Amino acid sequence: MNRARVLSHLLSRAPPGTPLAAARTFLYGGTRGKASAPPPPTALAAEPFLNGSSSNYVEEMYTAWLQDPKSVHQSWDTFFRNASAGAAPGTAYTAPPSLAEPTPHHVPLSSIAPAMSTSPMVGDVQISDKVIDDHLAVQGIIRAYQARGHLVAALDPLGIDREALKDRPPTTLPSRTVVRSYVDAFGEEDMERSFKLPMSTYVGGKERQLPLKEIIQRLENAYCRSIGVEFMFINSLEQCNWIRQKFEAPGVMTMDSMEKRLLLARLTRSHGFEAFLARKFSSEKRFGLEGCEILIPAMKQVIDRSTSLGVESFVMGMPHRGRLNVLANVCRKPLEHIFTQFAGLESADEGSGDVKYHLGTYQERLNRVTNKNIRLAIVANPSHLEACDPVVQGKTRAEQFYHGDSEGKKVLSILLHGDAAFSGQGIVYETFHLSELPEYTTHGTIHIVVNNQIGFTTDPRMSRSSPYCTDVARVVNAPIFHVNADDPEAVMHVCNVAADWRSTFHKDVVIDLVCYRRNGHNEIDEPMFTQPLMYTRIRKLKPVIELYGDKLINEEVVTPEEVKEVKDKYEKILETAFSVAKQQTQVFNKHWIDSPWSGFFEGKDPLKISPTGVHEDTLKHIGKKFSSAPPNASDFVIHRGIQRILNSRMDMVESRTADWALGEAMAFGSLLKEGTHVRLSGQDVERGTFSHRHHVLHHQKVDKSQYNALANLYRDQAPYTVCNSSLSEYAVLGFELGFSMTNPNALVIWEAQFGDFNNTAQCIIDQFMSSGQSKWIRQSGLVLLLPHGMEGMGPEHSSARLERFLQMTSDDPDVLPPFSDDFAIRQLSDINWIVANCSTPASYFHILRRQIALPFRKPLIIMTPKSLLRLPEARSSFDEMIEGTEFQRMYPEAGPASNNPASVKRLIFCSGRVYYDLIQARKEAGLEEKIAIARVEQIAPFPYDLVMKECAKYADAELVWSQEEHKNMGAWSYIQPRISTALNHERHISYAGRPVSASPATGNKKTHIRESKQLLEDSLAL
C-alpha cells in the first residue's frame, strides 16, 4: 500500500495532462534539471531532487528505505515518510541542511527546528509557520523567565507577597505573570515536544535540545524557586550571559557535605549568639538578627569567596540591626568586649562613647577557609541608617589609593542595608551615583539588604512606591539577587555569584535577603500593635537553624548528636567570655576604633606643632610652575582668558605677592613637595565656582587633553588629586570624610559650590564631623571650604551658616582656659573642630599647612571669600609665608591707631571680608587714629589671649563686634559671651551689624546696599 502511495505521489509530480508514456519518461529518465529562481510554474519544480534521477536509483532508495529508514539519506527519509503520510503535492520534499552561510536577514530552518537534524520525530513535524512560531514562543518563554521569573519566585518565608511554585507539578503550564501570551501556543500535549535551545540560555548544559516540559522545569528551578534574579535591564550582553550561566547551568547550586556542615556551624553561631544575648540581657535593646540569622553565613561566604579571589581588606558599613552579631561572628571581635557594653561600666579613656549597636571596629585575622590573613573594618554609624554608605566608600577608595590597588582587586566594600532605608533614604541613590565616577569609584560594592519586609512599624506598601526595596540599584545596572533567607543553600549560591560578579566586572551588585523580623523594632517593642497578621505567622515559624538542621539530618549529612555538639561548643565559648566580662570594671572606647592610624601618634610631642613657613625658593618654584603652560607642549592651545590669568600670576610671583588662588596653590604645592598627598573634591573645584582656581587646563582644540600643573611640580612629589564631583553634598562630603579617616598624612578638602549648600550634608557634619572623635575616638583632618559673604547674591548664595558650626564647638564660653606657652595648641587639642574666617592668602596658606603640621587631627571649617579672590588689597607678600612665619589667629590693629592707643575711642573686632569694607569706610571718614580694627582669623577655638591683649592696649576704647551677617547669625552669639569671659565681665561689647532676620540675606539689591551702608555707619559711629 505504501509503495503504491509513494509511486502515486511521484507520478503526481508530472505536469497535469501528461500522457502515460511521457510520465514514464519523467519517472525513469530525462536530463537533470537545474534549480533556478524564480521557479517554473510546474509541480515538477517543487521536487528538484527528482529531476534527472534514474528509475533504478529511485527504486533502490525506496526499497532500502522500506527495509531500514536509517539506511538512506535523511532527505530521502523525510520525503518517503511525508509522502507515505499523505502529504499534499509539493510539500513532501524538504531540502537538506546547507553548509553555506545564510543570506542576510535569513536564518537556517535547522537552527530552530530540531526535527531537521537529529529528532526521531522528523517525519511527523510539518515545517510550517506553526513550527517556526512554536520555536519563537519557546524563546519568548525563556526570555520571559529571565526577565520576570522573579515576580513569582518563592522569596518570602512568610508566604505573604509572592506566589510559591515549590509544589507546582512539572506538567502544569507556567504562570501567565511570567510568560504572558507566549504560553498560548502550547497545551499539555505539547510538553513532551523537543525544541532546540537558543544561545540565550544555559539550562541545557551540554544538551542542545530539550522537551518543553524540561525546559520550563529547569527555568522554574533557576528563576522561580528561592532565588529571584533581576538582570535583564543590564545593557551588556556579556554580563547578562554571565548571569544566565551562573543561575541556569545544571548543578550550579550543588553543595558538598563539607560545605553544608560549615554552613550549619555558621548558622548555629549566628542563632546561638542572639539566643545567648536574649537570655542574659532580656531587657536590653540590642537590635538582634532573629529572622535573618543567615546574614552571618552570607557575609562570611562573601568574604571567603572574595578572599580566594585576591581581596585582602574589607570595609563594611551597616545599620544597627545585627551589628553585634556581625562584630562577634564576622569580625571576631572579642566577645568579652561586646558583653561589657551591656554592663553599664565607666569608661577608662577619653570620649563620650556611643550605644553598643552603633560602634565600629577594626580587626586583622586569619581566614581559616582560605588560610589567608585579612583586614576587616566596620565603620561606626549613627542612627541615621544609611549615613555611613558614602563614608565606607571613601574609606575604601582611600585604602585602594594608598595600596596602589587601581582595579579594586585587594580592597572591597560591603554595605548592609535595611529594606525601608534602602528605598527611603536619598543618600543611597547619591552613593550609587559615585560608583562609576573615575575619582570616586571603588570598583564595585557588594550590597546586602536585610529585608525584614517592614520598616519599624510601617508596611512596605506605605513606605515605598517601587515593587522592590532594591529598585534604586537599577540606576547603575547593578544585578539584583533576591533570595529567600530561609533557604540557606540558595543564599550561599547567591553570595558566591555576587562575589564572582564583583571580581569579574568590578561593578556593584545587590543581594536581597528576604526575611522577617522575629521581634519588634527592638526587643522590648510589641509588633502585634501594628502588624498582627504578620506576627501571627512569624510566631508559627521555626527558626532557620531548625529548618536547615532537620534538612541535613534527613539528608544524612549530619546526625542529631552532631547538631547538638556544634551548638553546645559555641554555647561554652559564649559562657566563658561572659564570665571574663563580668570581672571587668571599666570599658575602653579605644577598643572600638574603626580606623586606627598605626604609628601616627607614637614618638610625637602631643603639644608641638611643626613650622608652616617655607623657603622662598619653594614659593617661587611653585608659583612659576603654576603660572606656566605645559612644558614641552607648544601645541597645547590655552584659552586666551586663561592665558591672561597665567600672565597675571607670573607678574605676582615676580613681585613676591600672592592672591587667594596663588596662596592656595603654594600651600598645596609645598605639601606635595614634602610628600603629603592633597585631594581637593567638590562641585566644579577644578576651575573653581568663581573661576579663580584653574588647576586643570584644557586644550582648546583636543578633547580630553588636559594639564595639571600642581601634579607636575617635582619628580618625586606626592600625588595631587583634584576632581569635580557629582552634584551631591551629602554623599560627596561623606566620601571625603571616609577618605580622610584612612591616612592622617594627607590633606583632604571638600569645597562647597556655595557655602550654604553644606546644609544638605548636615547629617555628615553633625553626626560624624563635629562629634565623631567624642563618640568613636575617630580623628579626621578633613577641611571644608565654604564660600561665605553678604555680597548681594540673595538668600541662598550668601551665608555658609557660620553660626551653626560655632554652636557645635565644644569649648565652654564661661570658662577661661589656663594660659601657658602652649596655650594655642592646647586649645586646638581640646576642641572638637576648628572654625576660621580667613581674610588673607597668607592666613589661608598657613592654616592649610597647619592641618598637616599638627600632631593630631581636627576637622577644619573655613569660611572662604568670594569678592576677596580678586581684591587687590587682599593679597599677601611672600614675607608672610616664608620660613619663620606662622598662622595668625588674630590680626591686631597695625595702622595709625596702634601708635597712640590712648586716643582710640573705639576698638572694633570683626572677621572675614567685612574688614576691608570697614577700613575703607574708616579711611573715607578720617577716623584712622580714633578707631582701631582687629580681625579674628580663627574664631574657634577663641583666641582669648590675643583678644585680651588687644583690649588691654586700648583700655579706654569702646568695644564693638561688627559683622556683615544678621544678628541672630554669624559669629556674634559665639564671641559675645567669650569676650565677656575674657574681660571678666568688666567691659561691655556692643553689636554693630544687620538686625535679626529669618532669611540669611535679602534678595533685593537696593535693600542690600542700604543694609551694608547702615552696617558701616553703625560700626564707625562715635
Coordinates of C-alpha atoms in Angstrom, one line a residue, residues 332-806:
R332 CA 35.6 38.1 65.5
K333 CA 35.6 41.0 67.9
P334 CA 36.5 39.6 71.4
L335 CA 33.1 38.5 72.9
E336 CA 34.0 40.0 76.3
H337 CA 34.4 43.4 74.7
I338 CA 30.8 43.1 73.5
F339 CA 29.4 41.8 76.7
T340 CA 30.9 44.5 78.8
Q341 CA 29.0 47.1 76.8
F342 CA 25.8 45.7 78.4
A343 CA 27.2 46.2 81.9
G344 CA 27.0 50.0 82.2
L345 CA 30.6 50.4 83.3
E346 CA 32.5 53.7 83.4
S347 CA 34.9 54.4 80.5
A348 CA 38.6 54.2 81.3
D349 CA 39.7 56.5 78.5
E350 CA 38.7 59.6 76.5
G351 CA 35.4 60.1 74.7
S352 CA 31.7 60.2 75.5
G353 CA 31.2 56.8 73.8
D354 CA 28.1 55.6 71.9
V355 CA 25.5 52.9 72.3
K356 CA 26.8 49.4 71.6
Y357 CA 24.9 48.9 68.3
H358 CA 26.5 52.0 66.7
L359 CA 30.1 51.1 67.4
G360 CA 32.6 50.1 64.7
T361 CA 35.8 48.1 64.9
Y362 CA 39.0 47.1 63.1
Q363 CA 40.3 43.5 63.2
E364 CA 43.1 41.6 61.5
R365 CA 42.7 37.9 61.5
L366 CA 43.3 34.7 59.6
N367 CA 40.6 33.5 57.3
R368 CA 40.5 29.8 58.2
V369 CA 38.8 28.7 55.0
T370 CA 41.3 30.3 52.6
N371 CA 44.2 30.3 55.1
K372 CA 44.9 34.0 54.2
N373 CA 45.3 37.0 56.5
I374 CA 42.6 39.6 56.1
R375 CA 41.7 43.0 57.4
L376 CA 38.1 43.8 58.5
A377 CA 36.7 47.2 59.4
I378 CA 33.2 48.1 60.3
V379 CA 32.6 51.8 60.2
A380 CA 30.8 53.3 63.2
N381 CA 27.3 54.6 62.3
P382 CA 24.7 56.8 63.9
S383 CA 21.0 56.0 63.9
H384 CA 20.8 57.6 60.5
L385 CA 20.7 54.2 58.9
E386 CA 22.4 54.8 55.5
A387 CA 24.6 57.7 56.5
C388 CA 27.7 55.6 56.6
D389 CA 27.3 54.5 53.0
P390 CA 29.5 57.2 51.4
V391 CA 31.9 57.1 54.4
V392 CA 32.6 53.5 53.7
Q393 CA 33.1 54.2 50.0
G394 CA 35.5 57.0 50.8
K395 CA 37.5 54.9 53.2
T396 CA 37.6 52.0 50.7
R397 CA 38.7 54.3 47.9
A398 CA 41.5 55.7 50.1
E399 CA 42.7 52.2 51.0
Q400 CA 42.8 51.3 47.3
F401 CA 44.6 54.5 46.5
Y402 CA 47.3 54.2 49.2
H403 CA 47.8 50.5 48.4
G404 CA 48.2 51.1 44.7
D405 CA 45.0 49.0 44.1
S406 CA 43.9 50.8 40.9
E407 CA 41.4 48.0 40.0
G408 CA 40.0 47.3 43.4
K409 CA 41.3 43.7 43.5
K410 CA 42.6 43.9 47.0
V411 CA 40.1 46.1 48.9
L412 CA 36.4 45.6 48.8
S413 CA 33.5 47.5 50.3
I414 CA 30.4 45.7 51.7
L415 CA 27.3 47.7 52.6
L416 CA 24.4 46.3 54.6
H417 CA 21.0 47.9 54.4
G418 CA 17.5 47.6 55.8
D419 CA 14.7 47.4 53.3
A420 CA 12.9 50.6 54.3
A421 CA 16.1 52.7 54.5
F422 CA 17.4 51.3 51.2
S423 CA 14.4 52.6 49.3
G424 CA 13.6 55.5 51.5
Q425 CA 16.8 57.4 52.1
G426 CA 18.2 59.6 49.3
I427 CA 21.8 59.1 50.3
V428 CA 21.6 55.5 48.9
Y429 CA 20.9 57.0 45.4
E430 CA 23.6 59.6 45.8
T431 CA 26.1 57.0 46.8
F432 CA 25.2 54.7 43.9
H433 CA 26.0 57.6 41.5
L434 CA 29.5 57.8 42.8
S435 CA 30.1 54.1 41.9
E436 CA 31.3 54.7 38.3
L437 CA 33.0 58.2 38.7
P438 CA 36.7 58.0 38.0
E439 CA 37.9 59.6 41.2
Y440 CA 35.2 58.1 43.4
T441 CA 34.7 54.5 42.2
T442 CA 35.6 51.7 44.5
H443 CA 35.4 49.2 41.6
G444 CA 32.3 47.5 42.8
T445 CA 30.4 47.2 46.1
I446 CA 28.5 44.2 47.4
H447 CA 25.2 45.4 48.9
I448 CA 23.3 43.1 51.2
V449 CA 19.8 44.1 52.1
V450 CA 18.3 42.6 55.3
N451 CA 14.8 42.7 54.0
N452 CA 12.5 42.5 57.1
Q453 CA 9.6 43.4 54.9
I454 CA 8.8 46.2 57.4
G455 CA 10.3 49.5 58.5
F456 CA 9.8 50.0 62.3
T457 CA 6.0 49.7 62.2
T458 CA 5.4 50.7 58.5
D459 CA 4.4 48.2 55.9
P460 CA 6.2 48.3 52.5
R461 CA 3.1 49.4 50.7
M462 CA 3.2 52.6 52.8
S463 CA 7.0 53.1 52.7
R464 CA 7.9 52.9 49.0
S465 CA 6.4 53.3 45.6
S466 CA 8.6 50.7 43.8
P467 CA 7.9 47.0 43.6
Y468 CA 11.1 46.1 45.4
C469 CA 13.1 47.9 48.0
T470 CA 16.1 47.4 45.8
D471 CA 14.9 49.1 42.7
V472 CA 17.2 52.1 43.3
A473 CA 20.1 49.8 42.3
R474 CA 18.9 49.5 38.8
V475 CA 20.1 53.1 38.0
V476 CA 23.7 51.8 37.8
N477 CA 22.8 48.5 36.1
A478 CA 23.6 46.5 39.2
P479 CA 22.2 43.0 39.1
I480 CA 19.8 42.2 42.0
F481 CA 19.6 38.8 43.5
H482 CA 16.5 38.3 45.7
V483 CA 16.7 35.2 47.8
N484 CA 14.6 33.5 50.4
A485 CA 16.5 33.8 53.7
D486 CA 15.1 30.5 54.9
D487 CA 16.8 28.6 52.1
P488 CA 20.5 28.8 53.3
E489 CA 21.9 26.9 50.4
A490 CA 20.3 29.3 47.9
V491 CA 21.7 32.2 49.9
M492 CA 25.2 30.7 49.7
H493 CA 24.9 30.4 45.9
V494 CA 23.8 34.0 45.6
C495 CA 26.7 35.1 47.7
N496 CA 29.2 33.2 45.6
V497 CA 27.7 34.7 42.4
A498 CA 27.8 38.2 43.9
A499 CA 31.5 37.9 44.9
D500 CA 32.4 36.4 41.4
W501 CA 30.4 39.2 39.7
R502 CA 32.3 41.9 41.6
S503 CA 35.6 40.2 40.9
T504 CA 34.9 39.8 37.2
F505 CA 33.2 43.1 36.3
H506 CA 34.1 45.4 39.2
K507 CA 30.6 46.8 39.4
D508 CA 28.0 47.0 42.2
V509 CA 25.8 44.0 43.0
V510 CA 22.8 43.6 45.4
I511 CA 21.8 40.6 47.5
D512 CA 18.3 41.0 48.8
L513 CA 17.8 38.7 51.8
V514 CA 14.1 38.4 52.0
C515 CA 13.5 37.5 55.6
Y516 CA 11.4 38.7 58.6
R517 CA 11.9 40.3 62.0
R518 CA 11.0 37.9 64.7
N519 CA 10.8 40.6 67.4
G520 CA 9.7 44.2 67.2
H521 CA 11.8 47.1 66.2
N522 CA 13.8 46.3 69.3
E523 CA 13.5 43.5 71.8
I524 CA 11.1 45.3 74.1
D525 CA 8.8 46.6 71.4
E526 CA 5.4 44.9 70.7
P527 CA 4.9 44.4 67.0
M528 CA 1.4 43.0 67.3
F529 CA 0.1 46.5 67.9
T530 CA 0.6 47.3 64.2
Q531 CA 1.3 44.0 62.3
P532 CA -1.0 41.4 64.0
L533 CA -1.3 39.1 60.9
M534 CA 2.3 39.2 60.0
Y535 CA 3.4 38.4 63.6
T536 CA 0.8 35.7 63.9
R537 CA 2.6 33.9 61.0
I538 CA 6.0 34.7 62.4
R539 CA 5.3 33.1 65.7
K540 CA 4.3 29.9 64.0
L541 CA 7.6 29.7 62.0
K542 CA 10.5 27.6 63.0
P543 CA 13.9 29.4 63.1
V544 CA 16.0 28.7 60.1
I545 CA 18.6 26.8 62.2
E546 CA 15.9 24.2 62.9
L547 CA 14.7 24.0 59.4
Y548 CA 18.2 23.6 58.0
G549 CA 19.3 21.2 60.7
D550 CA 16.4 19.0 60.0
K551 CA 17.2 19.1 56.3
L552 CA 20.7 17.9 56.8
I553 CA 19.7 15.2 59.2
N554 CA 17.2 13.9 56.7
E555 CA 19.9 14.0 54.0
E556 CA 22.2 12.1 56.4
V557 CA 24.8 14.8 56.2
V558 CA 24.9 15.2 59.9
T559 CA 23.4 13.4 62.9
P560 CA 21.2 14.9 65.6
E561 CA 24.1 14.4 68.0
E562 CA 26.5 16.4 65.8
V563 CA 24.0 19.2 65.6
K564 CA 23.8 19.4 69.4
E565 CA 27.6 19.1 69.7
V566 CA 28.1 22.2 67.5
K567 CA 25.5 24.1 69.5
D568 CA 27.0 23.2 72.9
K569 CA 30.5 24.0 71.8
Y570 CA 29.6 27.6 70.9
E571 CA 27.5 27.9 74.0
K572 CA 30.5 27.1 76.0
I573 CA 32.6 29.7 74.2
L574 CA 29.9 32.3 75.0
E575 CA 29.7 31.4 78.7
T576 CA 33.5 31.6 79.0
A577 CA 33.6 35.1 77.5
F578 CA 30.6 36.1 79.7
S579 CA 32.5 35.1 82.8
V580 CA 35.5 37.1 81.7
A581 CA 33.3 40.2 81.0
K582 CA 31.7 40.0 84.5
Q583 CA 35.1 40.5 86.0
Q584 CA 35.7 43.8 84.1
T585 CA 35.3 47.1 86.0
Q586 CA 35.8 49.5 83.1
V587 CA 35.2 49.7 79.4
F588 CA 37.6 51.2 76.8
N589 CA 36.4 53.3 74.0
K590 CA 39.7 52.7 72.2
H591 CA 38.6 49.1 71.6
W592 CA 36.1 50.3 69.1
I593 CA 38.3 52.4 66.8
D594 CA 37.3 51.6 63.2
S595 CA 40.3 53.4 61.5
P596 CA 43.4 53.1 63.6
W597 CA 46.5 55.1 62.5
S598 CA 49.4 52.8 63.2
G599 CA 52.5 54.7 64.3
F600 CA 51.0 58.2 63.7
F601 CA 50.9 59.3 67.4
E602 CA 54.0 57.4 68.6
G603 CA 57.1 59.4 69.2
K604 CA 55.4 62.8 68.9
D605 CA 55.1 65.6 71.3
P606 CA 51.3 66.0 71.5
L607 CA 51.6 69.7 72.0
K608 CA 54.3 70.6 69.5
I609 CA 53.4 71.9 66.0
S610 CA 55.8 71.8 63.1
P611 CA 56.7 75.1 61.3
T612 CA 54.3 76.1 58.5
G613 CA 56.5 78.7 56.7
V614 CA 58.5 77.6 53.7
H615 CA 61.6 78.7 51.9
E616 CA 61.1 81.5 49.4
D617 CA 62.7 79.4 46.6
T618 CA 59.9 76.9 47.1
L619 CA 57.3 79.5 46.8
K620 CA 58.8 80.9 43.6
H621 CA 59.2 77.5 42.0
I622 CA 55.6 76.6 42.7
G623 CA 54.4 80.0 41.6
K624 CA 56.2 79.8 38.3
K625 CA 55.1 76.3 37.5
F626 CA 51.5 77.2 38.4
S627 CA 51.7 80.3 36.2
S628 CA 53.1 78.5 33.1
A629 CA 51.7 76.5 30.2
P630 CA 52.6 72.8 29.9
P631 CA 56.3 72.4 29.3
N632 CA 57.5 70.9 26.0
A633 CA 53.9 71.3 24.6
S634 CA 54.0 74.2 22.3
D635 CA 50.9 72.9 20.5
F636 CA 48.8 72.9 23.7
V637 CA 46.2 75.6 22.9
I638 CA 45.2 77.6 26.0
H639 CA 42.1 79.8 26.2
R640 CA 43.0 83.4 25.9
G641 CA 41.3 84.3 29.1
I642 CA 43.3 81.6 30.9
Q643 CA 46.5 82.9 29.4
R644 CA 45.8 86.3 30.8
I645 CA 45.3 84.7 34.3
L646 CA 48.5 82.8 34.0
N647 CA 50.3 86.0 32.9
S648 CA 48.9 87.8 35.9
R649 CA 50.0 85.1 38.3
M650 CA 53.5 85.3 36.8
D651 CA 53.6 89.0 37.5
M652 CA 52.6 88.4 41.1
V653 CA 55.3 85.8 41.5
E654 CA 57.8 88.3 40.2
S655 CA 56.6 91.0 42.6
R656 CA 56.6 88.5 45.5
T657 CA 52.9 88.7 46.2
A658 CA 50.1 86.1 46.1
D659 CA 46.4 86.3 45.7
W660 CA 44.0 83.7 47.1
A661 CA 44.4 81.2 44.3
L662 CA 48.2 81.5 44.3
G663 CA 48.4 81.3 48.1
E664 CA 46.3 78.1 47.9
A665 CA 48.5 76.6 45.2
M666 CA 51.6 77.3 47.2
A667 CA 50.1 75.6 50.3
F668 CA 49.2 72.6 48.2
G669 CA 52.5 72.5 46.3
S670 CA 54.7 72.8 49.3
L671 CA 52.8 69.9 51.0
L672 CA 53.1 67.9 47.8
K673 CA 56.9 68.5 47.8
E674 CA 57.1 67.3 51.4
G675 CA 55.3 64.0 50.4
T676 CA 51.8 64.8 51.6
H677 CA 49.0 63.7 49.3
V678 CA 46.5 66.5 48.6
R679 CA 42.9 65.8 47.5
L680 CA 40.5 68.5 46.6
S681 CA 37.0 67.5 45.8
G682 CA 33.6 69.1 45.2
Q683 CA 31.4 70.7 42.6
D684 CA 33.4 72.5 39.9
V685 CA 36.5 72.6 42.1
E686 CA 38.9 72.2 39.1
R687 CA 38.0 75.6 37.8
G688 CA 36.5 77.0 41.0
T689 CA 33.0 78.2 41.4
F690 CA 34.2 81.8 40.8
S691 CA 36.6 80.9 38.0
H692 CA 39.7 81.7 40.2
R693 CA 41.5 78.3 40.6
H694 CA 42.0 76.7 37.2
H695 CA 44.0 73.8 38.4
V696 CA 43.2 71.8 35.2
L697 CA 44.0 73.5 31.9
H698 CA 42.0 72.2 28.9
H699 CA 43.4 72.1 25.3
Q700 CA 41.1 74.2 23.2
K701 CA 41.4 72.0 20.2
V702 CA 41.7 68.5 21.5
D703 CA 39.1 66.8 23.7
K704 CA 40.3 65.3 27.0
S705 CA 43.7 66.8 26.6
Q706 CA 44.5 68.4 30.0
Y707 CA 47.3 69.7 32.1
N708 CA 47.5 69.9 35.9
A709 CA 50.5 72.0 37.0
L710 CA 50.3 71.0 40.7
A711 CA 50.6 67.4 39.7
N712 CA 53.8 68.1 37.9
L713 CA 55.9 70.3 40.2
Y714 CA 58.6 67.9 41.3
R715 CA 59.6 64.5 40.1
D716 CA 59.3 62.9 43.5
Q717 CA 56.3 64.8 44.8
A718 CA 53.2 63.2 46.3
P719 CA 50.2 62.8 44.1
Y720 CA 47.7 65.6 43.7
T721 CA 44.1 64.8 43.1
V722 CA 41.6 67.5 42.1
C723 CA 38.2 66.2 41.0
N724 CA 34.9 67.7 40.1
S725 CA 32.2 65.7 41.9
S726 CA 28.6 64.8 41.2
L727 CA 26.0 67.4 42.1
S728 CA 25.8 66.0 45.6
E729 CA 26.8 67.4 49.0
Y730 CA 25.7 64.6 51.4
A731 CA 27.4 61.7 49.6
V732 CA 30.5 63.5 48.4
L733 CA 31.2 65.1 51.8
G734 CA 30.7 61.7 53.4
F735 CA 33.0 60.1 50.9
E736 CA 35.8 62.7 51.6
L737 CA 35.3 62.1 55.4
G738 CA 35.9 58.4 54.8
F739 CA 38.9 59.2 52.7
S740 CA 40.4 61.4 55.4
M741 CA 39.9 58.6 58.0
T742 CA 42.3 56.3 56.3
N743 CA 45.5 58.2 56.2
P744 CA 46.3 61.1 58.6
N745 CA 49.2 62.2 56.4
A746 CA 47.0 63.6 53.7
L747 CA 45.2 66.9 53.2
V748 CA 41.7 66.1 52.2
I749 CA 39.4 69.0 51.2
W750 CA 35.8 69.3 50.3
E751 CA 34.7 72.6 48.8
A752 CA 31.0 73.6 48.6
Q753 CA 29.9 75.4 45.4
F754 CA 28.4 78.0 47.7
G755 CA 28.8 77.8 51.5
D756 CA 25.1 77.4 52.4
F757 CA 25.0 74.2 50.2
N758 CA 26.6 72.4 53.1
N759 CA 23.1 72.2 54.7
T760 CA 22.2 69.2 52.5
A761 CA 25.2 67.4 54.1
Q762 CA 24.2 68.4 57.6
C763 CA 24.0 64.8 58.7
I764 CA 27.7 64.2 57.9
I765 CA 28.6 67.4 59.6
D766 CA 26.5 66.8 62.8
Q767 CA 26.8 63.0 63.3
F768 CA 30.3 62.4 62.0
M769 CA 32.5 65.5 61.9
S770 CA 31.6 67.5 65.0
S771 CA 31.0 64.5 67.3
G772 CA 33.0 61.7 65.7
Q773 CA 36.1 61.9 67.9
S774 CA 34.0 62.1 71.1
K775 CA 31.7 59.2 70.2
W776 CA 34.1 56.9 68.4
I777 CA 37.6 58.1 69.2
R778 CA 37.9 58.8 65.5
Q779 CA 40.0 61.7 64.4
S780 CA 39.8 63.4 61.0
G781 CA 41.7 66.3 59.4
L782 CA 39.0 66.9 56.8
V783 CA 38.9 70.5 55.6
L784 CA 35.6 72.2 54.5
L785 CA 35.9 75.3 52.2
L786 CA 32.6 77.2 52.4
P787 CA 32.3 80.4 50.2
H788 CA 30.7 83.0 52.5
G789 CA 29.9 86.6 52.4
M790 CA 27.0 89.1 52.1
E791 CA 27.6 90.4 48.6
G792 CA 24.0 90.9 47.3
M793 CA 23.7 87.4 45.8
G794 CA 20.5 86.5 47.6
P795 CA 19.5 84.2 50.5
E796 CA 21.0 81.0 49.1
H797 CA 24.4 82.3 47.9
S798 CA 25.5 84.4 50.8
S799 CA 25.8 82.7 54.2
A800 CA 27.7 79.4 54.9
R801 CA 25.8 79.4 58.2
L802 CA 28.9 80.1 60.3
E803 CA 26.7 80.2 63.4
R804 CA 25.8 76.5 63.2
F805 CA 29.5 75.4 63.2
L806 CA 30.2 77.7 66.1

